[in-house]
Amino acid sequence: MTSDYTQVFQDTDAVEKYETVTYAPDSYASRINERQRNYLRTLVRREFPEHPPVQHDFACGTGRAVRALHGLVREAHGYDTSAEMMAKAADVGSRAYWHQIPMDGPVPSPVTAGFPSLVTIFRLLLNVNDGVRDRALAFAAKALPHRGSGLLVVENHGNAGSLRHLRARRHDGERWFAELSHEQVERLLARHGFEIVERRGFSMLTPSLHDHRVARIADAVGRRLPGTDGYAVNVLYTARRVHA
């Protein structure tokens, strides 16, 4: 099943803009990416102390999640519908085995690894339809068939409970951006046999506020307080399969 979002990144200009503009140094997205990188590296060291996992990055794009874990995984595999994205990933130094997958049809199968796995799904769920979301989680379930297989980390970069949502309400409730609630993500994961074991927020600011010094200080303080992840715009969910 396709979506407008998956079609966008078949274009090399769109791919270049994504890598050099959206993730320009010190941009809103790159700051969040650095925090996520630190979280992922701490997570892997903690959860896989003896045997480095094999990373399966679904909708890998330019390999940002792959680069975040360089040196901490046994090997990495990136899966994407866009050959242009994966070519850019290799060009910017992401080290992985790249696998182009079809936009629809049977759920792709992960490469057989024989070691604990870490499945990462970043910047996908928000801007695609339910069919694409289910396809991604069905892939994760294949890579992680039981509780001891490893971990899944999923990104929601448009939390419906965030301050961005409150801003939308001030415009007569008209929403001009995509959103997913914590409950929607939880139901999606549960439908494929996953339970959330950790939730972490990475910014409560909207892009328009990320250069505002006072707002950035308040955000840094807020992110350290218990329970504030529920109000973050960008959230990562770490999950395991329910059954042994």
PDB file of C-alpha atoms in Angstrom:
ATOM      1  CA  MET A   1       0.000   0.000   0.000  1.00  0.00           C
ATOM      2  CA  THR A   2       1.388   3.354  -1.017  1.00  0.00           C
ATOM      3  CA  SER A   3       0.992   6.851   0.341  1.00  0.00           C
ATOM      4  CA  ASP A   4       1.896  10.331  -0.846  1.00  0.00           C
ATOM      5  CA  TYR A   5       4.684  10.336   1.737  1.00  0.00           C
ATOM      6  CA  THR A   6       6.386   7.263   0.276  1.00  0.00           C
ATOM      7  CA  GLN A   7       6.134   8.720  -3.228  1.00  0.00           C
ATOM      8  CA  VAL A   8       7.867  11.965  -2.234  1.00  0.00           C
ATOM      9  CA  PHE A   9      11.259  10.398  -1.636  1.00  0.00           C
ATOM     10  CA  GLN A  10      11.522   8.782  -5.043  1.00  0.00           C
ATOM     11  CA  ASP A  11      12.766  12.235  -6.125  1.00  0.00           C
ATOM     12  CA  THR A  12      16.482  13.007  -5.692  1.00  0.00           C
ATOM     13  CA  ASP A  13      15.854  16.723  -5.016  1.00  0.00           C
ATOM     14  CA  ALA A  14      13.471  15.861  -2.168  1.00  0.00           C
ATOM     15  CA  VAL A  15      16.036  13.468  -0.729  1.00  0.00           C
ATOM     16  CA  GLU A  16      18.765  16.114  -0.890  1.00  0.00           C
ATOM     17  CA  LYS A  17      16.547  18.700   0.803  1.00  0.00           C
ATOM     18  CA  TYR A  18      15.642  16.212   3.552  1.00  0.00           C
ATOM     19  CA  GLU A  19      19.299  15.534   4.350  1.00  0.00           C
ATOM     20  CA  THR A  20      20.758  19.037   3.961  1.00  0.00           C
ATOM     21  CA  VAL A  21      17.866  21.337   4.950  1.00  0.00           C
ATOM     22  CA  THR A  22      15.605  19.434   7.342  1.00  0.00           C
ATOM     23  CA  TYR A  23      18.683  18.019   9.099  1.00  0.00           C
ATOM     24  CA  ALA A  24      20.986  20.988   8.644  1.00  0.00           C
ATOM     25  CA  PRO A  25      23.450  21.496  11.528  1.00  0.00           C
ATOM     26  CA  ASP A  26      21.763  22.988  14.613  1.00  0.00           C
ATOM     27  CA  SER A  27      18.305  22.712  13.047  1.00  0.00           C
ATOM     28  CA  TYR A  28      15.246  21.668  15.036  1.00  0.00           C
ATOM     29  CA  ALA A  29      15.384  18.147  13.608  1.00  0.00           C
ATOM     30  CA  SER A  30      19.128  17.717  14.072  1.00  0.00           C
ATOM     31  CA  ARG A  31      18.959  18.739  17.742  1.00  0.00           C
ATOM     32  CA  ILE A  32      16.280  16.134  18.378  1.00  0.00           C
ATOM     33  CA  ASN A  33      18.293  13.606  16.400  1.00  0.00           C
ATOM     34  CA  GLU A  34      21.319  14.124  18.654  1.00  0.00           C
ATOM     35  CA  ARG A  35      19.221  13.506  21.773  1.00  0.00           C
ATOM     36  CA  GLN A  36      17.742  10.388  20.200  1.00  0.00           C
ATOM     37  CA  ARG A  37      21.214   9.169  19.271  1.00  0.00           C
ATOM     38  CA  ASN A  38      22.344   9.438  22.885  1.00  0.00           C
ATOM     39  CA  TYR A  39      19.234   7.593  24.035  1.00  0.00           C
ATOM     40  CA  LEU A  40      19.676   4.776  21.511  1.00  0.00           C
ATOM     41  CA  ARG A  41      23.333   4.255  22.356  1.00  0.00           C
ATOM     42  CA  THR A  42      22.580   4.124  26.090  1.00  0.00           C
ATOM     43  CA  LEU A  43      19.690   1.727  25.426  1.00  0.00           C
ATOM     44  CA  VAL A  44      21.822  -0.674  23.389  1.00  0.00           C
ATOM     45  CA  ARG A  45      24.649  -0.699  25.925  1.00  0.00           C
ATOM     46  CA  ARG A  46      22.161  -1.400  28.714  1.00  0.00           C
ATOM     47  CA  GLU A  47      19.958  -3.992  27.010  1.00  0.00           C
ATOM     48  CA  PHE A  48      22.561  -5.865  24.963  1.00  0.00           C
ATOM     49  CA  PRO A  49      25.621  -5.953  27.259  1.00  0.00           C
ATOM     50  CA  GLU A  50      26.999  -9.308  26.049  1.00  0.00           C
ATOM     51  CA  HIS A  51      25.858  -9.747  22.461  1.00  0.00           C
ATOM     52  CA  PRO A  52      25.585  -6.683  20.192  1.00  0.00           C
ATOM     53  CA  PRO A  53      22.291  -6.770  18.310  1.00  0.00           C
ATOM     54  CA  VAL A  54      21.666  -6.815  14.593  1.00  0.00           C
ATOM     55  CA  GLN A  55      19.848  -3.633  13.630  1.00  0.00           C
ATOM     56  CA  HIS A  56      16.945  -3.750  11.203  1.00  0.00           C
ATOM     57  CA  ASP A  57      16.019  -0.169  10.265  1.00  0.00           C
ATOM     58  CA  PHE A  58      12.649  -0.148   8.492  1.00  0.00           C
ATOM     59  CA  ALA A  59      12.000   2.887   6.270  1.00  0.00           C
ATOM     60  CA  CYS A  60      15.673   3.665   6.807  1.00  0.00           C
ATOM     61  CA  GLY A  61      15.745   6.798   4.656  1.00  0.00           C
ATOM     62  CA  THR A  62      19.231   8.307   4.673  1.00  0.00           C
ATOM     63  CA  GLY A  63      20.347   6.008   7.485  1.00  0.00           C
ATOM     64  CA  ARG A  64      20.124   8.393  10.417  1.00  0.00           C
ATOM     65  CA  ALA A  65      19.161   5.650  12.899  1.00  0.00           C
ATOM     66  CA  VAL A  66      21.883   3.432  11.422  1.00  0.00           C
ATOM     67  CA  ARG A  67      24.529   6.118  11.930  1.00  0.00           C
ATOM     68  CA  ALA A  68      23.344   6.631  15.494  1.00  0.00           C
ATOM     69  CA  LEU A  69      24.445   3.101  16.357  1.00  0.00           C
ATOM     70  CA  HIS A  70      27.695   2.772  14.432  1.00  0.00           C
ATOM     71  CA  GLY A  71      30.090   0.655  16.461  1.00  0.00           C
ATOM     72  CA  LEU A  72      27.424  -0.766  18.793  1.00  0.00           C
ATOM     73  CA  VAL A  73      25.668  -3.289  16.548  1.00  0.00           C
ATOM     74  CA  ARG A  74      26.948  -6.500  15.021  1.00  0.00           C
ATOM     75  CA  GLU A  75      25.629  -5.440  11.629  1.00  0.00           C
ATOM     76  CA  ALA A  76      22.923  -3.157  10.287  1.00  0.00           C
ATOM     77  CA  HIS A  77      20.314  -3.682   7.576  1.00  0.00           C
ATOM     78  CA  GLY A  78      18.324  -0.824   6.077  1.00  0.00           C
ATOM     79  CA  TYR A  79      15.011  -1.390   4.289  1.00  0.00           C
ATOM     80  CA  ASP A  80      13.300   1.272   2.190  1.00  0.00           C
ATOM     81  CA  THR A  81      11.109   1.676  -0.866  1.00  0.00           C
ATOM     82  CA  SER A  82      13.329   4.505  -2.142  1.00  0.00           C
ATOM     83  CA  ALA A  83      16.552   3.605  -3.913  1.00  0.00           C
ATOM     84  CA  GLU A  84      17.368   7.341  -3.912  1.00  0.00           C
ATOM     85  CA  MET A  85      17.181   7.487  -0.124  1.00  0.00           C
ATOM     86  CA  MET A  86      19.450   4.482   0.322  1.00  0.00           C
ATOM     87  CA  ALA A  87      21.946   5.820  -2.207  1.00  0.00           C
ATOM     88  CA  LYS A  88      22.088   9.030  -0.188  1.00  0.00           C
ATOM     89  CA  ALA A  89      22.487   6.999   3.007  1.00  0.00           C
ATOM     90  CA  ALA A  90      25.579   5.300   1.616  1.00  0.00           C
ATOM     91  CA  ASP A  91      26.868   8.626   0.272  1.00  0.00           C
ATOM     92  CA  VAL A  92      26.747  10.309   3.705  1.00  0.00           C
ATOM     93  CA  GLY A  93      28.535   7.420   5.403  1.00  0.00           C
ATOM     94  CA  SER A  94      25.778   5.223   6.801  1.00  0.00           C
ATOM     95  CA  ARG A  95      27.211   1.708   7.037  1.00  0.00           C
ATOM     96  CA  ALA A  96      24.636  -1.010   6.427  1.00  0.00           C
ATOM     97  CA  TYR A  97      23.400  -3.615   3.997  1.00  0.00           C
ATOM     98  CA  TRP A  98      20.674  -1.902   1.952  1.00  0.00           C
ATOM     99  CA  HIS A  99      17.485  -3.660   0.851  1.00  0.00           C
ATOM    100  CA  GLN A 100      14.964  -2.027  -1.461  1.00  0.00           C
ATOM    101  CA  ILE A 101      11.461  -3.262  -0.672  1.00  0.00           C
ATOM    102  CA  PRO A 102       8.209  -2.938  -2.637  1.00  0.00           C
ATOM    103  CA  MET A 103       5.590  -0.378  -1.671  1.00  0.00           C
ATOM    104  CA  ASP A 104       2.861  -3.006  -1.391  1.00  0.00           C
ATOM    105  CA  GLY A 105       2.288  -6.746  -1.504  1.00  0.00           C
ATOM    106  CA  PRO A 106       3.457  -9.251   1.125  1.00  0.00           C
ATOM    107  CA  VAL A 107       5.156  -7.941   4.235  1.00  0.00           C
ATOM    108  CA  PRO A 108       8.929  -7.882   3.605  1.00  0.00           C
ATOM    109  CA  SER A 109      11.021 -10.389   5.538  1.00  0.00           C
ATOM    110  CA  PRO A 110      14.019  -9.234   7.566  1.00  0.00           C
ATOM    111  CA  VAL A 111      17.387 -10.791   6.853  1.00  0.00           C
ATOM    112  CA  THR A 112      17.970 -13.841   9.034  1.00  0.00           C
ATOM    113  CA  ALA A 113      20.558 -12.755  11.570  1.00  0.00           C
ATOM    114  CA  GLY A 114      20.823 -15.396  14.288  1.00  0.00           C
ATOM    115  CA  PHE A 115      21.464 -12.799  17.019  1.00  0.00           C
ATOM    116  CA  PRO A 116      19.267 -10.540  19.162  1.00  0.00           C
ATOM    117  CA  SER A 117      17.713  -7.838  17.018  1.00  0.00           C
ATOM    118  CA  LEU A 118      16.956  -4.163  17.363  1.00  0.00           C
ATOM    119  CA  VAL A 119      14.245  -2.915  15.014  1.00  0.00           C
ATOM    120  CA  THR A 120      14.096   0.851  14.483  1.00  0.00           C
ATOM    121  CA  ILE A 121      11.224   2.663  12.740  1.00  0.00           C
ATOM    122  CA  PHE A 122      11.815   6.418  12.582  1.00  0.00           C
ATOM    123  CA  ARG A 123       9.828   9.223  10.926  1.00  0.00           C
ATOM    124  CA  LEU A 124       7.406   6.866   9.218  1.00  0.00           C
ATOM    125  CA  LEU A 125       4.226   6.309  11.208  1.00  0.00           C
ATOM    126  CA  LEU A 126       3.031   9.901  11.367  1.00  0.00           C
ATOM    127  CA  ASN A 127       2.616  10.675   7.672  1.00  0.00           C
ATOM    128  CA  VAL A 128       1.371   7.383   6.256  1.00  0.00           C
ATOM    129  CA  ASN A 129      -1.954   5.560   6.333  1.00  0.00           C
ATOM    130  CA  ASP A 130      -2.934   2.686   8.606  1.00  0.00           C
ATOM    131  CA  GLY A 131      -2.021   0.085   6.003  1.00  0.00           C
ATOM    132  CA  VAL A 132       1.584   1.296   5.837  1.00  0.00           C
ATOM    133  CA  ARG A 133       1.767   1.463   9.631  1.00  0.00           C
ATOM    134  CA  ASP A 134       0.543  -2.111   9.935  1.00  0.00           C
ATOM    135  CA  ARG A 135       3.015  -3.230   7.287  1.00  0.00           C
ATOM    136  CA  ALA A 136       5.885  -1.703   9.275  1.00  0.00           C
ATOM    137  CA  LEU A 137       4.808  -3.327  12.537  1.00  0.00           C
ATOM    138  CA  ALA A 138       4.215  -6.671  10.828  1.00  0.00           C
ATOM    139  CA  PHE A 139       7.817  -6.475   9.608  1.00  0.00           C
ATOM    140  CA  ALA A 140       8.959  -5.765  13.180  1.00  0.00           C
ATOM    141  CA  ALA A 141       6.987  -8.772  14.425  1.00  0.00           C
ATOM    142  CA  LYS A 142       8.786 -10.973  11.896  1.00  0.00           C
ATOM    143  CA  ALA A 143      12.165  -9.710  13.093  1.00  0.00           C
ATOM    144  CA  LEU A 144      11.155 -10.082  16.750  1.00  0.00           C
ATOM    145  CA  PRO A 145       9.064 -13.272  16.955  1.00  0.00           C
ATOM    146  CA  HIS A 146       9.167 -13.585  20.755  1.00  0.00           C
ATOM    147  CA  ARG A 147      10.007 -11.569  23.859  1.00  0.00           C
ATOM    148  CA  GLY A 148      13.635 -12.658  23.977  1.00  0.00           C
ATOM    149  CA  SER A 149      14.323 -11.703  20.351  1.00  0.00           C
ATOM    150  CA  GLY A 150      15.232  -8.105  21.123  1.00  0.00           C
ATOM    151  CA  LEU A 151      13.689  -4.643  21.082  1.00  0.00           C
ATOM    152  CA  LEU A 152      11.635  -2.357  18.875  1.00  0.00           C
ATOM    153  CA  VAL A 153      12.068   1.442  18.933  1.00  0.00           C
ATOM    154  CA  VAL A 154       9.384   3.483  17.158  1.00  0.00           C
ATOM    155  CA  GLU A 155       9.258   7.249  16.666  1.00  0.00           C
ATOM    156  CA  ASN A 156       6.158   9.437  16.782  1.00  0.00           C
ATOM    157  CA  HIS A 157       7.259  12.901  15.680  1.00  0.00           C
ATOM    158  CA  GLY A 158       3.805  14.455  16.067  1.00  0.00           C
ATOM    159  CA  ASN A 159       2.338  13.541  19.443  1.00  0.00           C
ATOM    160  CA  ALA A 160      -1.339  14.556  19.623  1.00  0.00           C
ATOM    161  CA  GLY A 161      -0.964  15.384  23.322  1.00  0.00           C
ATOM    162  CA  SER A 162       1.804  17.916  22.768  1.00  0.00           C
ATOM    163  CA  LEU A 163       1.884  21.687  23.008  1.00  0.00           C
ATOM    164  CA  ARG A 164       1.690  21.793  19.208  1.00  0.00           C
ATOM    165  CA  HIS A 165      -1.801  20.298  19.470  1.00  0.00           C
ATOM    166  CA  LEU A 166      -2.843  23.012  21.929  1.00  0.00           C
ATOM    167  CA  ARG A 167      -1.687  25.618  19.439  1.00  0.00           C
ATOM    168  CA  ALA A 168      -3.972  24.067  16.825  1.00  0.00           C
ATOM    169  CA  ARG A 169      -6.959  24.445  19.166  1.00  0.00           C
ATOM    170  CA  ARG A 170      -6.373  28.199  19.203  1.00  0.00           C
ATOM    171  CA  HIS A 171      -7.074  28.144  15.470  1.00  0.00           C
ATOM    172  CA  ASP A 172     -10.680  26.986  15.932  1.00  0.00           C
ATOM    173  CA  GLY A 173      -9.578  23.371  16.176  1.00  0.00           C
ATOM    174  CA  GLU A 174      -8.409  23.242  12.568  1.00  0.00           C
ATOM    175  CA  ARG A 175      -5.471  20.876  12.287  1.00  0.00           C
ATOM    176  CA  TRP A 176      -2.864  21.628   9.619  1.00  0.00           C
ATOM    177  CA  PHE A 177      -0.453  18.833  10.509  1.00  0.00           C
ATOM    178  CA  ALA A 178      -0.551  15.093  11.133  1.00  0.00           C
ATOM    179  CA  GLU A 179      -0.802  13.761  14.692  1.00  0.00           C
ATOM    180  CA  LEU A 180      -0.740  10.426  16.509  1.00  0.00           C
ATOM    181  CA  SER A 181      -1.733  10.019  20.132  1.00  0.00           C
ATOM    182  CA  HIS A 182       0.053   7.804  22.639  1.00  0.00           C
ATOM    183  CA  GLU A 183      -3.093   5.665  22.686  1.00  0.00           C
ATOM    184  CA  GLN A 184      -3.023   5.210  18.905  1.00  0.00           C
ATOM    185  CA  VAL A 185       0.615   4.141  18.993  1.00  0.00           C
ATOM    186  CA  GLU A 186      -0.040   1.787  21.893  1.00  0.00           C
ATOM    187  CA  ARG A 187      -2.981   0.176  20.075  1.00  0.00           C
ATOM    188  CA  LEU A 188      -0.931  -0.202  16.898  1.00  0.00           C
ATOM    189  CA  LEU A 189       1.882  -1.938  18.754  1.00  0.00           C
ATOM    190  CA  ALA A 190      -0.516  -4.129  20.734  1.00  0.00           C
ATOM    191  CA  ARG A 191      -2.242  -5.221  17.528  1.00  0.00           C
ATOM    192  CA  HIS A 192       1.067  -6.756  16.448  1.00  0.00           C
ATOM    193  CA  GLY A 193       1.920  -8.314  19.798  1.00  0.00           C
ATOM    194  CA  PHE A 194       4.122  -5.579  21.313  1.00  0.00           C
ATOM    195  CA  GLU A 195       3.953  -3.863  24.670  1.00  0.00           C
ATOM    196  CA  ILE A 196       5.641  -0.547  25.436  1.00  0.00           C
ATOM    197  CA  VAL A 197       8.336  -0.831  28.100  1.00  0.00           C
ATOM    198  CA  GLU A 198       9.629   2.739  27.945  1.00  0.00           C
ATOM    199  CA  ARG A 199       8.440   6.072  26.559  1.00  0.00           C
ATOM    200  CA  ARG A 200      10.758   9.032  26.140  1.00  0.00           C
ATOM    201  CA  GLY A 201      10.064  12.583  24.916  1.00  0.00           C
ATOM    202  CA  PHE A 202      12.760  14.602  23.135  1.00  0.00           C
ATOM    203  CA  SER A 203      11.298  18.070  22.674  1.00  0.00           C
ATOM    204  CA  MET A 204       8.228  19.944  23.849  1.00  0.00           C
ATOM    205  CA  LEU A 205       8.970  22.820  21.487  1.00  0.00           C
ATOM    206  CA  THR A 206       7.508  23.415  18.062  1.00  0.00           C
ATOM    207  CA  PRO A 207       9.966  24.212  15.242  1.00  0.00           C
ATOM    208  CA  SER A 208       9.007  27.889  15.424  1.00  0.00           C
ATOM    209  CA  LEU A 209      10.310  28.075  19.010  1.00  0.00           C
ATOM    210  CA  HIS A 210      13.522  26.093  18.692  1.00  0.00           C
ATOM    211  CA  ASP A 211      15.676  29.233  18.292  1.00  0.00           C
ATOM    212  CA  HIS A 212      14.039  31.014  21.238  1.00  0.00           C
ATOM    213  CA  ARG A 213      16.614  30.945  24.063  1.00  0.00           C
ATOM    214  CA  VAL A 214      14.165  31.083  26.980  1.00  0.00           C
ATOM    215  CA  ALA A 215      11.945  28.434  25.398  1.00  0.00           C
ATOM    216  CA  ARG A 216      14.953  26.145  24.898  1.00  0.00           C
ATOM    217  CA  ILE A 217      15.961  26.513  28.549  1.00  0.00           C
ATOM    218  CA  ALA A 218      12.415  25.734  29.678  1.00  0.00           C
ATOM    219  CA  ASP A 219      12.330  22.719  27.373  1.00  0.00           C
ATOM    220  CA  ALA A 220      15.631  21.384  28.730  1.00  0.00           C
ATOM    221  CA  VAL A 221      14.334  21.692  32.306  1.00  0.00           C
ATOM    222  CA  GLY A 222      10.945  20.219  31.434  1.00  0.00           C
ATOM    223  CA  ARG A 223      12.387  17.147  29.732  1.00  0.00           C
ATOM    224  CA  ARG A 224      14.046  16.176  33.022  1.00  0.00           C
ATOM    225  CA  LEU A 225      10.788  16.156  34.969  1.00  0.00           C
ATOM    226  CA  PRO A 226       8.845  12.875  35.390  1.00  0.00           C
ATOM    227  CA  GLY A 227       5.770  12.568  33.213  1.00  0.00           C
ATOM    228  CA  THR A 228       6.570  15.392  30.813  1.00  0.00           C
ATOM    229  CA  ASP A 229       7.163  12.956  27.937  1.00  0.00           C
ATOM    230  CA  GLY A 230       3.381  12.861  27.589  1.00  0.00           C
ATOM    231  CA  TYR A 231       3.473  16.468  26.355  1.00  0.00           C
ATOM    232  CA  ALA A 232       6.490  16.176  24.067  1.00  0.00           C
ATOM    233  CA  VAL A 233       6.079  16.760  20.342  1.00  0.00           C
ATOM    234  CA  ASN A 234       8.641  14.054  19.507  1.00  0.00           C
ATOM    235  CA  VAL A 235       8.441  10.721  21.342  1.00  0.00           C
ATOM    236  CA  LEU A 236      10.214   7.362  21.131  1.00  0.00           C
ATOM    237  CA  TYR A 237       8.510   4.160  22.269  1.00  0.00           C
ATOM    238  CA  THR A 238      10.647   1.156  23.196  1.00  0.00           C
ATOM    239  CA  ALA A 239       8.732  -2.123  23.072  1.00  0.00           C
ATOM    240  CA  ARG A 240       9.024  -5.907  23.384  1.00  0.00           C
ATOM    241  CA  ARG A 241       6.879  -8.745  22.123  1.00  0.00           C
ATOM    242  CA  VAL A 242       4.314  -9.796  24.682  1.00  0.00           C
ATOM    243  CA  HIS A 243       4.666 -13.572  24.432  1.00  0.00           C
ATOM    244  CA  ALA A 244       7.744 -15.577  25.412  1.00  0.00           C
TER     245      ALA A 244
END
